[in-house]
XYZ file of C-alpha atoms in Angstrom:
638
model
C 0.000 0.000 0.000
C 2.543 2.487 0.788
C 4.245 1.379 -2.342
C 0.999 2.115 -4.493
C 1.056 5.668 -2.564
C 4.193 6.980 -3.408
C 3.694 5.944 -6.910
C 0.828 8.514 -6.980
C 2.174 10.628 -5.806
C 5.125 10.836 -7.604
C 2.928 10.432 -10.574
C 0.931 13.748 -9.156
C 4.157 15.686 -8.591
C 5.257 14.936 -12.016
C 2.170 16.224 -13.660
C 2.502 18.958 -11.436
C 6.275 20.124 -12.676
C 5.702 19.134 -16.386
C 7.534 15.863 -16.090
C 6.574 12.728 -17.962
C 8.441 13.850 -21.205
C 5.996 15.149 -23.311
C 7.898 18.322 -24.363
C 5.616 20.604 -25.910
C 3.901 23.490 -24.536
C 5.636 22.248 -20.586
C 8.661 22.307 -22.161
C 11.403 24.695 -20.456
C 12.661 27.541 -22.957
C 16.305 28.091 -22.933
C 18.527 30.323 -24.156
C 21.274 28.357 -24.932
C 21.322 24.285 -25.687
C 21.408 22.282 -22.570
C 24.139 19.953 -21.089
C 24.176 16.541 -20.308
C 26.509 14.561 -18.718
C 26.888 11.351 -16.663
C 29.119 8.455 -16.502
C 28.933 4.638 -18.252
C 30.059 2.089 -16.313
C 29.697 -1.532 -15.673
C 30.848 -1.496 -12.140
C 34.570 -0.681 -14.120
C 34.582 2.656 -16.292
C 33.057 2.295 -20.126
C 36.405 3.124 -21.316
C 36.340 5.558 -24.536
C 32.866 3.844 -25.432
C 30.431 5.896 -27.843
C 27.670 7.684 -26.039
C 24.146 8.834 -28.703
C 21.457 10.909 -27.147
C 17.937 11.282 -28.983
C 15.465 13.064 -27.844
C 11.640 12.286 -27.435
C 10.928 12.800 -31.077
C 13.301 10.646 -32.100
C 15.742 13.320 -32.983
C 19.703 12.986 -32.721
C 20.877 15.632 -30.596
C 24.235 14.735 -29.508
C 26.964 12.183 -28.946
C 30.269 11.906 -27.396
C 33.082 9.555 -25.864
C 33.767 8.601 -22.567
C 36.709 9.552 -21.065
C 39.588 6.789 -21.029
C 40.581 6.886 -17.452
C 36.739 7.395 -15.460
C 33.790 6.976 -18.171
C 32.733 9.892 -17.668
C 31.001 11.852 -20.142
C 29.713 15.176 -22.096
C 27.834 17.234 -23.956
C 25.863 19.603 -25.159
C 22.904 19.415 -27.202
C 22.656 20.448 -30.854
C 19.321 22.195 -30.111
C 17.965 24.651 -27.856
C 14.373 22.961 -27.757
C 14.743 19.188 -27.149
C 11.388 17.545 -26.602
C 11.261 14.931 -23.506
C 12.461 12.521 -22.596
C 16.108 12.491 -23.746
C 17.014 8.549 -24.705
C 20.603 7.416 -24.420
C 22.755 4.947 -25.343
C 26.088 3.841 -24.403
C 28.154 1.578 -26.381
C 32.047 -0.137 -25.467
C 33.972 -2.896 -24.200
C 33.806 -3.626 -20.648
C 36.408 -4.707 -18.694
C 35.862 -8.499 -19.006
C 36.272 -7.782 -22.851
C 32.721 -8.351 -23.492
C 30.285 -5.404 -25.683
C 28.015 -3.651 -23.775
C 24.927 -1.701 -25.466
C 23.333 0.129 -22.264
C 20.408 2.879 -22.597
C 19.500 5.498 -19.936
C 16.902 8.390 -19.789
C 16.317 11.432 -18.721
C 12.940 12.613 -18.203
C 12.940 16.054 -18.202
C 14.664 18.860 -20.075
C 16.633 21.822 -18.180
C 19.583 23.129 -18.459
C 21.740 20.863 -17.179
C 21.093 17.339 -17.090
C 22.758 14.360 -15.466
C 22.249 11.474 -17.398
C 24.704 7.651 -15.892
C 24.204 4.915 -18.098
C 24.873 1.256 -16.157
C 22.916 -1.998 -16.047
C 21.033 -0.844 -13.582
C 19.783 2.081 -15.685
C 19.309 -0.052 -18.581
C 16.634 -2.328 -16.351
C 14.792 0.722 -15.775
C 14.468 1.718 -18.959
C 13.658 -2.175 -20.225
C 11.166 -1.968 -17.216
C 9.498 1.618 -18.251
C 9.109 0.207 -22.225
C 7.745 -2.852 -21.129
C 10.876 -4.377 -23.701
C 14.302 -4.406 -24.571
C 15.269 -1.005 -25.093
C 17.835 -1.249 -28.079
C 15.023 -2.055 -30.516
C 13.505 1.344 -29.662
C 16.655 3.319 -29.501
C 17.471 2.030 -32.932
C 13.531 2.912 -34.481
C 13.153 6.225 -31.913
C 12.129 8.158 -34.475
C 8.954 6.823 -35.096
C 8.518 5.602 -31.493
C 7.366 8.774 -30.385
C 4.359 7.322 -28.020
C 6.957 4.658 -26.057
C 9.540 7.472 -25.514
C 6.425 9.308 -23.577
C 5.512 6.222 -21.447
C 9.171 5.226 -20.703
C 9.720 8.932 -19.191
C 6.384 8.461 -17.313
C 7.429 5.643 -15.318
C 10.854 5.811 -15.496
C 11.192 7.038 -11.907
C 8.426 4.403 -10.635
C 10.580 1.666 -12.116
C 13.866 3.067 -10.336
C 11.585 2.787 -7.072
C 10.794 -0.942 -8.355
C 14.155 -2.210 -9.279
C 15.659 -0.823 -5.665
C 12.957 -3.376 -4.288
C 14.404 -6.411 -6.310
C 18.061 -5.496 -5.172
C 16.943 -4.851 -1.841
C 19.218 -6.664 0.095
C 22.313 -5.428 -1.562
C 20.859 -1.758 -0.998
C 21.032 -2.830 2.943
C 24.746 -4.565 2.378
C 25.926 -1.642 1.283
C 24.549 0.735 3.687
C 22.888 2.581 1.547
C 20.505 4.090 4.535
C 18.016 6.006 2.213
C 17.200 3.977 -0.609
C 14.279 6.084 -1.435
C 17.135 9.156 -2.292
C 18.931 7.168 -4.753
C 18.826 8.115 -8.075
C 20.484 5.145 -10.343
C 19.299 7.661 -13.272
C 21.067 10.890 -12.326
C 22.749 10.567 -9.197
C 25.273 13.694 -8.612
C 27.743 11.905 -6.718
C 28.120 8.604 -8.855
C 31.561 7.771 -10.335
C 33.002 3.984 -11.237
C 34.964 3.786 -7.865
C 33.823 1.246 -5.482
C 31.726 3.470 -3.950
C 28.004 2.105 -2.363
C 26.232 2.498 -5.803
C 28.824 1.532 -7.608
C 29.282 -1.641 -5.879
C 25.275 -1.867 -6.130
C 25.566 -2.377 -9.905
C 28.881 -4.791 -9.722
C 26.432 -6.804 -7.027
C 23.920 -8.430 -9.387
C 24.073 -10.107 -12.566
C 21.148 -8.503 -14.505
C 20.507 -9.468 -18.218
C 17.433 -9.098 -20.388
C 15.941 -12.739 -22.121
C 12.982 -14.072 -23.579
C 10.840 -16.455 -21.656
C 9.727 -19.701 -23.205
C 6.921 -17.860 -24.586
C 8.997 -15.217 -26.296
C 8.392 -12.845 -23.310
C 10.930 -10.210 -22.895
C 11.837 -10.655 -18.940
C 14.739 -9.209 -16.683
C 16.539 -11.407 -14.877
C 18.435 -10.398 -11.739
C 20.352 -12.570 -9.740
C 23.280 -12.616 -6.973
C 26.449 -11.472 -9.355
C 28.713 -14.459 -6.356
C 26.785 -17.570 -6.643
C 28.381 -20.754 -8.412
C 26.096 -20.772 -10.668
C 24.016 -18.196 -12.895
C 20.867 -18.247 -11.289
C 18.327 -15.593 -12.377
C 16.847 -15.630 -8.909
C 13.962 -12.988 -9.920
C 12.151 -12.840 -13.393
C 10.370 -9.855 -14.415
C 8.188 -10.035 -16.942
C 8.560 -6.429 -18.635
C 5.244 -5.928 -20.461
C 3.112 -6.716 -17.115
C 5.490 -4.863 -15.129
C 5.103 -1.480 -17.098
C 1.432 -1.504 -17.189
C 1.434 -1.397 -13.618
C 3.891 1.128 -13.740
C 2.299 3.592 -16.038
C -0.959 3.449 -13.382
C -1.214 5.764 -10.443
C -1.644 2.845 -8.055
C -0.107 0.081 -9.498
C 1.373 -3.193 -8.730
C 4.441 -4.125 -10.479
C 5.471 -6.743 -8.253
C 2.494 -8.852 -9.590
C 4.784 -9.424 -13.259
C 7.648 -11.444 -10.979
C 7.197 -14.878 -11.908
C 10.140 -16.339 -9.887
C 9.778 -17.734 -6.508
C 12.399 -15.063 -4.966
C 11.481 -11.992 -5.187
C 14.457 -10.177 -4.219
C 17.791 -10.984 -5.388
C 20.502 -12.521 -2.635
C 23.262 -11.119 -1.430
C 27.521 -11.405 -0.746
C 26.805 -9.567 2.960
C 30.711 -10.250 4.114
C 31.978 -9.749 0.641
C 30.313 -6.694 -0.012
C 31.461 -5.195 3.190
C 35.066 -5.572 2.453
C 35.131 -4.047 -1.407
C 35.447 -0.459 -0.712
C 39.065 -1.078 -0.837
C 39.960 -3.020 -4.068
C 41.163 -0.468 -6.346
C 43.974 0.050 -4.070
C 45.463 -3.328 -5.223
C 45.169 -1.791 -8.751
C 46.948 1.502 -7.858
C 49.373 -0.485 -6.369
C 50.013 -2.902 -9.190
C 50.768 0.470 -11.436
C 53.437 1.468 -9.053
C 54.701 -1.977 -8.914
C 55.026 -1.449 -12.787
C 56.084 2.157 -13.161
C 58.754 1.044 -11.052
C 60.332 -0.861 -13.810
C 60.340 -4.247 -11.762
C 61.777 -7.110 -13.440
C 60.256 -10.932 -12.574
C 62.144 -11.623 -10.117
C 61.716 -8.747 -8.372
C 57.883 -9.252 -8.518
C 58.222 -12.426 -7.382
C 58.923 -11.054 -4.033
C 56.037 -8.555 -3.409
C 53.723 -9.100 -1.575
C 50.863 -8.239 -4.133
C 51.706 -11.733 -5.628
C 53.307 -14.006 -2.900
C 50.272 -15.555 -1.992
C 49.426 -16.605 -5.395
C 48.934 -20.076 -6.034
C 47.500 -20.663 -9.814
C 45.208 -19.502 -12.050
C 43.720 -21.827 -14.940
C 47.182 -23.496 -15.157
C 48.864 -19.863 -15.169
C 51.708 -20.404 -12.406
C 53.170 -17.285 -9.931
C 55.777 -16.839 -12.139
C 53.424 -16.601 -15.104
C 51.909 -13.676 -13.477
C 55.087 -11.784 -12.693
C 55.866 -12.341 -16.378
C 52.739 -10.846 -17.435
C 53.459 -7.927 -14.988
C 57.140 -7.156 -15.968
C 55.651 -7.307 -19.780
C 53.548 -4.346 -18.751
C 56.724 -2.188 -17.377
C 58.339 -3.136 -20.612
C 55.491 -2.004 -22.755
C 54.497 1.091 -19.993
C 51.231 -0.201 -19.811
C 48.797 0.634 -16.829
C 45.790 -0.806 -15.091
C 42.606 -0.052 -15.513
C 39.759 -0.036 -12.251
C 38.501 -3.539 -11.860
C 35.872 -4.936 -12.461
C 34.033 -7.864 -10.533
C 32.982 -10.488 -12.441
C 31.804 -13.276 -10.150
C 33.143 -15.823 -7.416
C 35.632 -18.901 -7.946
C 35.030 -20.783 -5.082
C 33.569 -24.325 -6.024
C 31.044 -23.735 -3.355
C 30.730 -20.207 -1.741
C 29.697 -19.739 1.770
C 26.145 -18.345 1.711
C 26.892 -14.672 1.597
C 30.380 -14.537 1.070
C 33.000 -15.639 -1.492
C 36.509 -16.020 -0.791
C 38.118 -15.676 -4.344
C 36.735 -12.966 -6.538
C 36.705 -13.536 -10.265
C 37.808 -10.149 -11.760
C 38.725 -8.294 -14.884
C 40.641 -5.045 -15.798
C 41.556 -3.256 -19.227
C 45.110 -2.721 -19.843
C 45.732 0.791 -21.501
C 49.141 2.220 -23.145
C 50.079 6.008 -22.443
C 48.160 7.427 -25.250
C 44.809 6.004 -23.532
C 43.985 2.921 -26.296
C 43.397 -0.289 -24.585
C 45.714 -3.071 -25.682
C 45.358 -6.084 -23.881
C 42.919 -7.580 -21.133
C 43.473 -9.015 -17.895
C 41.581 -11.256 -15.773
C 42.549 -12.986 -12.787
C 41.272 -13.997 -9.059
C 41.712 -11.787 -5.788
C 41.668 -12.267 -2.531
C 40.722 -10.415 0.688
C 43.268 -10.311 3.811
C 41.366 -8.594 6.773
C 44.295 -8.725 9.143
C 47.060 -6.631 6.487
C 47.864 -3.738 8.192
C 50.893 -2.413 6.675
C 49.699 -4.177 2.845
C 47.433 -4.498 0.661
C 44.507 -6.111 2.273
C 43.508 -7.602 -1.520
C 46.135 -9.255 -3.491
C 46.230 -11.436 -6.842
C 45.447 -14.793 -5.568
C 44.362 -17.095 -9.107
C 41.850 -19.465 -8.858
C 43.663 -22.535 -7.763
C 42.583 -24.269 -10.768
C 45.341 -26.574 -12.595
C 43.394 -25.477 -16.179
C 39.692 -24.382 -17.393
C 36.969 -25.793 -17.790
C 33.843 -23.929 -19.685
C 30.658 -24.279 -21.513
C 28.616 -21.775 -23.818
C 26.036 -21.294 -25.930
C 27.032 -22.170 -29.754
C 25.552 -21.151 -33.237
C 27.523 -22.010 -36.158
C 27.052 -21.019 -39.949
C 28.721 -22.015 -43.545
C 28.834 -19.933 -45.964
C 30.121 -20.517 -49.177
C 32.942 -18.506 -50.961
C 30.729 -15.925 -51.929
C 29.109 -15.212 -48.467
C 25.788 -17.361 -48.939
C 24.900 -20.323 -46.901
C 26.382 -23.274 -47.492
C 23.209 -25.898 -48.977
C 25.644 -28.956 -47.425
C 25.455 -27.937 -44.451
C 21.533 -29.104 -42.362
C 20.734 -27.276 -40.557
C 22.233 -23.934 -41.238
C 22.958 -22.514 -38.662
C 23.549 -25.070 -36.086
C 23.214 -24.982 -32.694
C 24.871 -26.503 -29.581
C 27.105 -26.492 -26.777
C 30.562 -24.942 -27.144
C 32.556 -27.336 -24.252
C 36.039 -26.209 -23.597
C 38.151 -28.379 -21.683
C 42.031 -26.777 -21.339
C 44.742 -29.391 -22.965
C 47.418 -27.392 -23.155
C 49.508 -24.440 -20.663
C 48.034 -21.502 -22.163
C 50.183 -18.527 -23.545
C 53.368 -20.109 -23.834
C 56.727 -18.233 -23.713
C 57.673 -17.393 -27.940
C 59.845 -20.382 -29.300
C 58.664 -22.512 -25.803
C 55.936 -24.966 -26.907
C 53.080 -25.816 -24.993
C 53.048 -28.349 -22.042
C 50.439 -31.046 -22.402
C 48.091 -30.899 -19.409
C 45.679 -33.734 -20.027
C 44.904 -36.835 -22.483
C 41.259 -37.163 -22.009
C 38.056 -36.296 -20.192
C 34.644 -36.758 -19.585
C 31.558 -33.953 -19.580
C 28.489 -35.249 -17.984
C 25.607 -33.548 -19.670
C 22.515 -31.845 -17.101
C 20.321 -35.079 -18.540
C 22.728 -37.536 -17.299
C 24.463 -38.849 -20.575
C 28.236 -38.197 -21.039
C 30.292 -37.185 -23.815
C 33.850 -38.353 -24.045
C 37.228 -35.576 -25.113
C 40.723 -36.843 -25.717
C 43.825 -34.494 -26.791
C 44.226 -33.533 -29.810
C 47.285 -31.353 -29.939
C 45.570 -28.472 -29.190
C 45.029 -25.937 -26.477
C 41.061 -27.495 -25.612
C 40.242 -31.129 -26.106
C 38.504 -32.405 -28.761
C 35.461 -34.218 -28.801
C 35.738 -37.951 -29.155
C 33.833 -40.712 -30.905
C 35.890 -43.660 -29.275
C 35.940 -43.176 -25.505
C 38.795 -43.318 -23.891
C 40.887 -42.350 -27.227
C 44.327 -40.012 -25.869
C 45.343 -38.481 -29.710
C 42.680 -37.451 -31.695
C 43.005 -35.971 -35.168
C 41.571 -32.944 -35.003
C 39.093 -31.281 -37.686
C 40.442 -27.342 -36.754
C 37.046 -25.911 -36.903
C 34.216 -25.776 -34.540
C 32.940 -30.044 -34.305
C 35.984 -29.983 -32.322
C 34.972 -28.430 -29.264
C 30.864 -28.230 -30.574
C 28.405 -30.835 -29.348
C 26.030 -29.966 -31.666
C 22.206 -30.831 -31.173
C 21.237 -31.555 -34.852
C 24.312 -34.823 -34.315
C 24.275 -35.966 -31.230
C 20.425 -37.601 -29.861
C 21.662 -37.186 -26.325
C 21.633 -33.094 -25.945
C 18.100 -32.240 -24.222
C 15.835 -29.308 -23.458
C 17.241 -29.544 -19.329
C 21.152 -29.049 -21.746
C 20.644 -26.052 -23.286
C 19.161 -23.323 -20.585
C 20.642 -20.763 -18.166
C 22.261 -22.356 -15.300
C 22.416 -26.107 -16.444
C 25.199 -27.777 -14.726
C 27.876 -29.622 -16.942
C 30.319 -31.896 -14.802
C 33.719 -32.784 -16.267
C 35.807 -35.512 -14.739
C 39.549 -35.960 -15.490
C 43.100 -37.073 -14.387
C 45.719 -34.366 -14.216
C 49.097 -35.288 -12.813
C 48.224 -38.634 -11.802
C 45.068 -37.281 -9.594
C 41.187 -37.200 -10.296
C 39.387 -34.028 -10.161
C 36.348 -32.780 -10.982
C 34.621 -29.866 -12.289
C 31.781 -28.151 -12.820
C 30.730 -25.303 -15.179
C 27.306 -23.458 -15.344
C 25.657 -22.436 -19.052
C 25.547 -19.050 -18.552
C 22.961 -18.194 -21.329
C 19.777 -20.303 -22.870
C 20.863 -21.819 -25.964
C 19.529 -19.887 -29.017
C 16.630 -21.779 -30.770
C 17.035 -20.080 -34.311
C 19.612 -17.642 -33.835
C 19.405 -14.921 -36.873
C 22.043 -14.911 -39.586
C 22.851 -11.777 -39.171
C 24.096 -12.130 -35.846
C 26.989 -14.362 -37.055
C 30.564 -12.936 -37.860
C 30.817 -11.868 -41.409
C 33.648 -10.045 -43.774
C 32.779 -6.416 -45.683
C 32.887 -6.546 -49.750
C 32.363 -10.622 -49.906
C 30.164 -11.425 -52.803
C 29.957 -13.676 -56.098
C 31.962 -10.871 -57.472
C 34.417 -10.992 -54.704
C 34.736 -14.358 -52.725
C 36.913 -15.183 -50.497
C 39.589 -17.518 -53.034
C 41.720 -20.494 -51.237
C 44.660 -18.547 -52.985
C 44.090 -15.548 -51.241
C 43.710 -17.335 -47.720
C 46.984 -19.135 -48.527
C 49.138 -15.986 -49.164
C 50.339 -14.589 -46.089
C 48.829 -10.516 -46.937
C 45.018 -10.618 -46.871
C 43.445 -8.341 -45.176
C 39.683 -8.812 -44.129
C 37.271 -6.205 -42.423
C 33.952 -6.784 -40.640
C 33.094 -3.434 -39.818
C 29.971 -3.461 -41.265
C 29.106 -6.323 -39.107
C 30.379 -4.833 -35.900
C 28.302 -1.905 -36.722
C 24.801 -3.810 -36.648
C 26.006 -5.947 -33.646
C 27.574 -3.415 -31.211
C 26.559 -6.242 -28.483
C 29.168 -8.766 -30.328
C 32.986 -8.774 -30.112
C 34.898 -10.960 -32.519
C 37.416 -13.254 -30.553
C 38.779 -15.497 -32.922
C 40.222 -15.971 -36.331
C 41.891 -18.662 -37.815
C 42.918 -20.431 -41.058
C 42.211 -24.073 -41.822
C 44.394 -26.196 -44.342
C 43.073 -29.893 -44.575
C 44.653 -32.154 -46.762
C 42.712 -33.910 -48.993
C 44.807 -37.033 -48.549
C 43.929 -36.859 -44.718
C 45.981 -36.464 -41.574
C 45.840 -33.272 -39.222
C 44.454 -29.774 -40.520
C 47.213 -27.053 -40.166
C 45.877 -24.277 -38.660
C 46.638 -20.637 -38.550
C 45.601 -18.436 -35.725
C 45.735 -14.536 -36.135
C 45.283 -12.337 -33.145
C 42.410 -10.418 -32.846
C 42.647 -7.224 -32.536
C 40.314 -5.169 -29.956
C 37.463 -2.695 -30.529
C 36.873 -0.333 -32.304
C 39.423 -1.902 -34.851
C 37.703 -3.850 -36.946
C 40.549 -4.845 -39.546
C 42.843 -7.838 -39.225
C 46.076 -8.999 -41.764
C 46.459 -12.731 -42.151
C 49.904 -12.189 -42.158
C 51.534 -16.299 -41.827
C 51.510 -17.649 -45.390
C 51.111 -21.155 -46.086
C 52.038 -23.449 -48.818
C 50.170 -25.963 -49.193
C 51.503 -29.233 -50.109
C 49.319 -31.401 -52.266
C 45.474 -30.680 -52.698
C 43.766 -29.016 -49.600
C 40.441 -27.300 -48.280
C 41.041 -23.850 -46.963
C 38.769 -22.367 -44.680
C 38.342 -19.307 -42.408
C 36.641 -19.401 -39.318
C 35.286 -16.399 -37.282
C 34.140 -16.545 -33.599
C 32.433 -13.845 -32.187
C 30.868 -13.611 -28.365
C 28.122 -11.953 -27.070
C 27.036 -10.198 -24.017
C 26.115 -12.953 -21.751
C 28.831 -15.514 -23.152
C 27.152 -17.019 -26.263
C 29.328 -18.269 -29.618
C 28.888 -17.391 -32.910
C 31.154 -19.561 -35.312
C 31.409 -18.773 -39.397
C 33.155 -21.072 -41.058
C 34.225 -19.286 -45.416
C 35.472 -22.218 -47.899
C 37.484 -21.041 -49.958
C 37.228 -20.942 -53.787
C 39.966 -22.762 -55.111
């Protein structure tokens, strides 16, 4: 009831004031254009990310960059008359290295606006359109009439979202919910700070339900697995939002209907950008690795996916050489096997390496943990994850396209779908002119259903699936059936496979002893994912293919910019060549590094002569938001 009251009230007050974006006669006349500014942040500063503001008619009225170092942004508008409400969007690499498209609003015009854009500002605008809110960013100009009702209960579904993340709000000691403003708050910045931790808390992503629903999905960002403890279903919820007294808590259709919380680890994260101010002294300092060795930022470290102490203090003294800096972390998500309810011990986190001119150049993930007793350190250090090598699953769509960029008709279905499973073979990274170590010879992933799949090494840095179980040197295929358990081949893959939190155990021998893991599908499994969201080259066409000869030469350059353009929510991760001999035997295959956003231009620079008749291919992986793969596979034209 008291809930239903404020609601009208607010909805009274902003009648009373002109709010509610409508623009028009209420609109505030100014004699110069207005200001905005805010900051975009995923917990970890939007670094240099592209920020477009239109206004409610649709109109473009002004865009800018963040700033490298904060995320901070702004601007002012192109117009001295900008109808209500102002719509933005954000667009950049977080610091995990995945794409982030996040929207924001401002309700009402004046003269100078504050405008953050976050996840948490994103839900409210997905809750105040009742939908995702890219779609209507992308058509604003003729969605006029949603513009209106997503400034209308914009603040409503702030008050709303604060209820579903109410126990972090308390963690955090946030003592007057009811003040904060996730929209506009004057004292936000990307800094560990109470609401910045609030939005590094909770994992929130937007889905479809099984009835192509668009929902929210919140969840505690430190549980093992992905669990989207609260659904929202966002049409019901903003028709209870646009009325004066209603209910929006009536469109949850989970069980929970607040989100859990880390209470100890929350309490204790105030502090953790110190450990990355103190890692770019360690490296301004010109420290070499043995030197590094011996500080106390990495002494505790045990081992991270395989990646030993002195692995780490390589990758460190590589920054001094390069003058390379940290970036503020980001959290990511807990690697304890099984947390403690309400705590997690080691911290799964991620921070964008930048050169002196400001461009990010690398990424850099790793584990922390939390000493309580330092007193003359660091109270968070580098810790790893303890795990001997990784062990993942994902969402997979794959797609073949012929030389000239049309779908392959030998390939059924087209695209495929299926579970990307990657099981670490190899020591990752190695030293230039070291090889590789060989970690493991086989292994077996248990499936959510119960059946089992069996992987054996293939020379390779993952395993490869395997047909003969048991089997310790597979020939591998170089494309995606090596990793891919693909549901149009194998009968065993089930509906209980191929959604959000599904629990994939994998069971091998490393070093003479048993372990096992287990790893969490982060994402539902794409029923018909669209064509267009797969990786694909500029200027490819019957008239322009992509020819074998051209793969095999050592100086092609290829381009997907127009590609990265309609999916700012996808980051290509991976390209590589593929030389099979016709005769048989093992593929060679031909990696080339990938380099970050916003380039969007790679050389395939390694030539290869082939020996004999071969199939050349290129392959293409791109990621999106919440962890799904998107493989395209180009044969080449001989």
């Amino acid at each position: 009831m008291l809930y239903r009251l404020a609601a009208f009230a607010l909805t009274l007050l902003l009648a009373s004031c002109g709010g509610g974006g409508g623009g028009g006669s209420d609109a505030p006349v100014l004699d110069k254009p207005p200001t905005l500014r805010g900051v975009a942040a995923t917990g970890a500063p939007l670094v240099n990310a592209q920020v477009s503001v239109v206004d409610g008619q649709g109109k473009a009225v002004g865009t800018a960059t963040t700033h490298g170092a904060d995320g901070s942004y702004s601007l002012t508008l192109s117009t001295t008359s900008p109808t209500a409400p102002l719509f933005i969007q954000a667009r950049g690499m977080d610091a995990a290295g995945t794409m982030q498209v996040l929207h924001s609003t401002v309700p009402t015009i004046s003269a100078a606006m504050v405008g953050h854009v976050t996840p948490l500002t994103n839900a409210v605008v997905a809750l105040a359109l009742g939908t995702e809110p890219a779609p209507v960013f992308a058509a604003a100009a003729t969605s006029a009439s949603q513009l209106t009702q997503m400034a209308s209960a914009a603040s409503a579904a702030g008050t709303f979202l604060k209820t579903l993340v109410k126990t972090q709000v308390s963690d955090l000691k946030i003592t007057d919910a009811a003040a904060l403003d996730l929209l506009a708050d004057s004292t936000f910045a990307a800094n560990k700070g109470a609401h910045d931790l609030l939005i590094e808390s909770v994992r929130i992503d937007l889905a479809r339900s099984k009835l192509n629903m668009p929902v929210l999905q919140i969840g505690n960002k430190f549980l093992a697995a992905p669990t989207a403890e609260v659904v929202v279903e966002l049409p019901t919820a903003q028709t209870e939002l646009l009325k004066a007294s209603g209910t929006p808590a009536t469109a949850i259709t989970s069980t929970l209907k607040a989100a859990t919380s880390a209470t100890t680890l929350l309490g204790t994260l105030a502090g953790l950008d110190d450990l990355g101010a103190a890692l770019n002294q360690l490296i301004a300092q010109g420290r070499d690795v043995s030197t590094i060795l011996t500080n106390t930022l990495v002494t505790g470290y045990d081992k991270h996916n395989g990646r030993s102490k002195v692995d780490i203090a390589g990758i460190l003294s590589t920054y001094t050489t390069g003058n390379r800096q940290f970036g503020r972390f980001q959290l990511l998500g807990c690697a304890d096997d099984a947390p403690t309810a309400g705590n997690c011990a080691k911290v799964l986190v991620g921070a964008v390496i930048s050169d002196s001119t400001g461009a990010v150049v690398d990424l850099f993930s790793d584990a922390v943990s939390y000493n309580k007793s330092a007193t003359t350190t660091n109270k968070w250090n580098l810790i790893g994850n303890g795990k001997k090598l990784a062990v993942d699953v994902y969402p997979l769509g794959f797609l073949a396209l012929a030389a000239d960029g049309t779908p392959s008709s030998a390939v059924v279905p087209n695209p495929g779908i299926g579970l990307q499973v990657e099981v670490q073979a190899q020591t990752a990274d190695p030293v230039p002119g070291i090889p590789a170590t060989q970690l493991l010879s086989s292994a077996t992933v248990q499936l959510p259903g119960g059946f089992s799949i069996p992987f054996g090494y293939c020379n390779r840095l993952l395993l490869c699936v395997s047909s003969t179980p048991g089997a310790t040197n597979l020939i591998p295929t170089g494309g995606v059936g090596d990793i891919a358990i693909q549901r149009s081949a194998v009968g065993w893959i089930g509906s209980a496979d191929s959604v959000r939190g599904a629990k994939f155990i994998t069971s091998y021998t490393i070093s003479g002893v048993a372990e096992t893991r287990n790893a969490w599908l982060r994402a539902d499994v794409l029923g018909e994912p669209a064509a267009t969201r797969f990786p694909s080259l500029d200027s490819v066409s019957a008239a322009s293919p992509v020819f074998a000869a051209s793969l095999q030469s050592g100086t092609l350059m290829i381009n997907w910019s127009a590609w990265a353009a309609a999916n700012p929510d996808l980051r290509l991760i991976e390209i590589k060549r593929v030389f099979t001999p016709a005769a048989g035997g093992a593929p060679t295959v031909l990696d080339t590094t990938v380099p970050l956003p916003p380039k969007t231009a790679a050389t395939l620079s390694a030539a290869y002569t082939p020996v004999g008749s071969v199939t050349s291919e290129l392959w293409l992986q791109a990621m999106d938001a919440q962890g799904r793969r998107f493989h395209t596979r180009y044969s080449g034209k001989p």
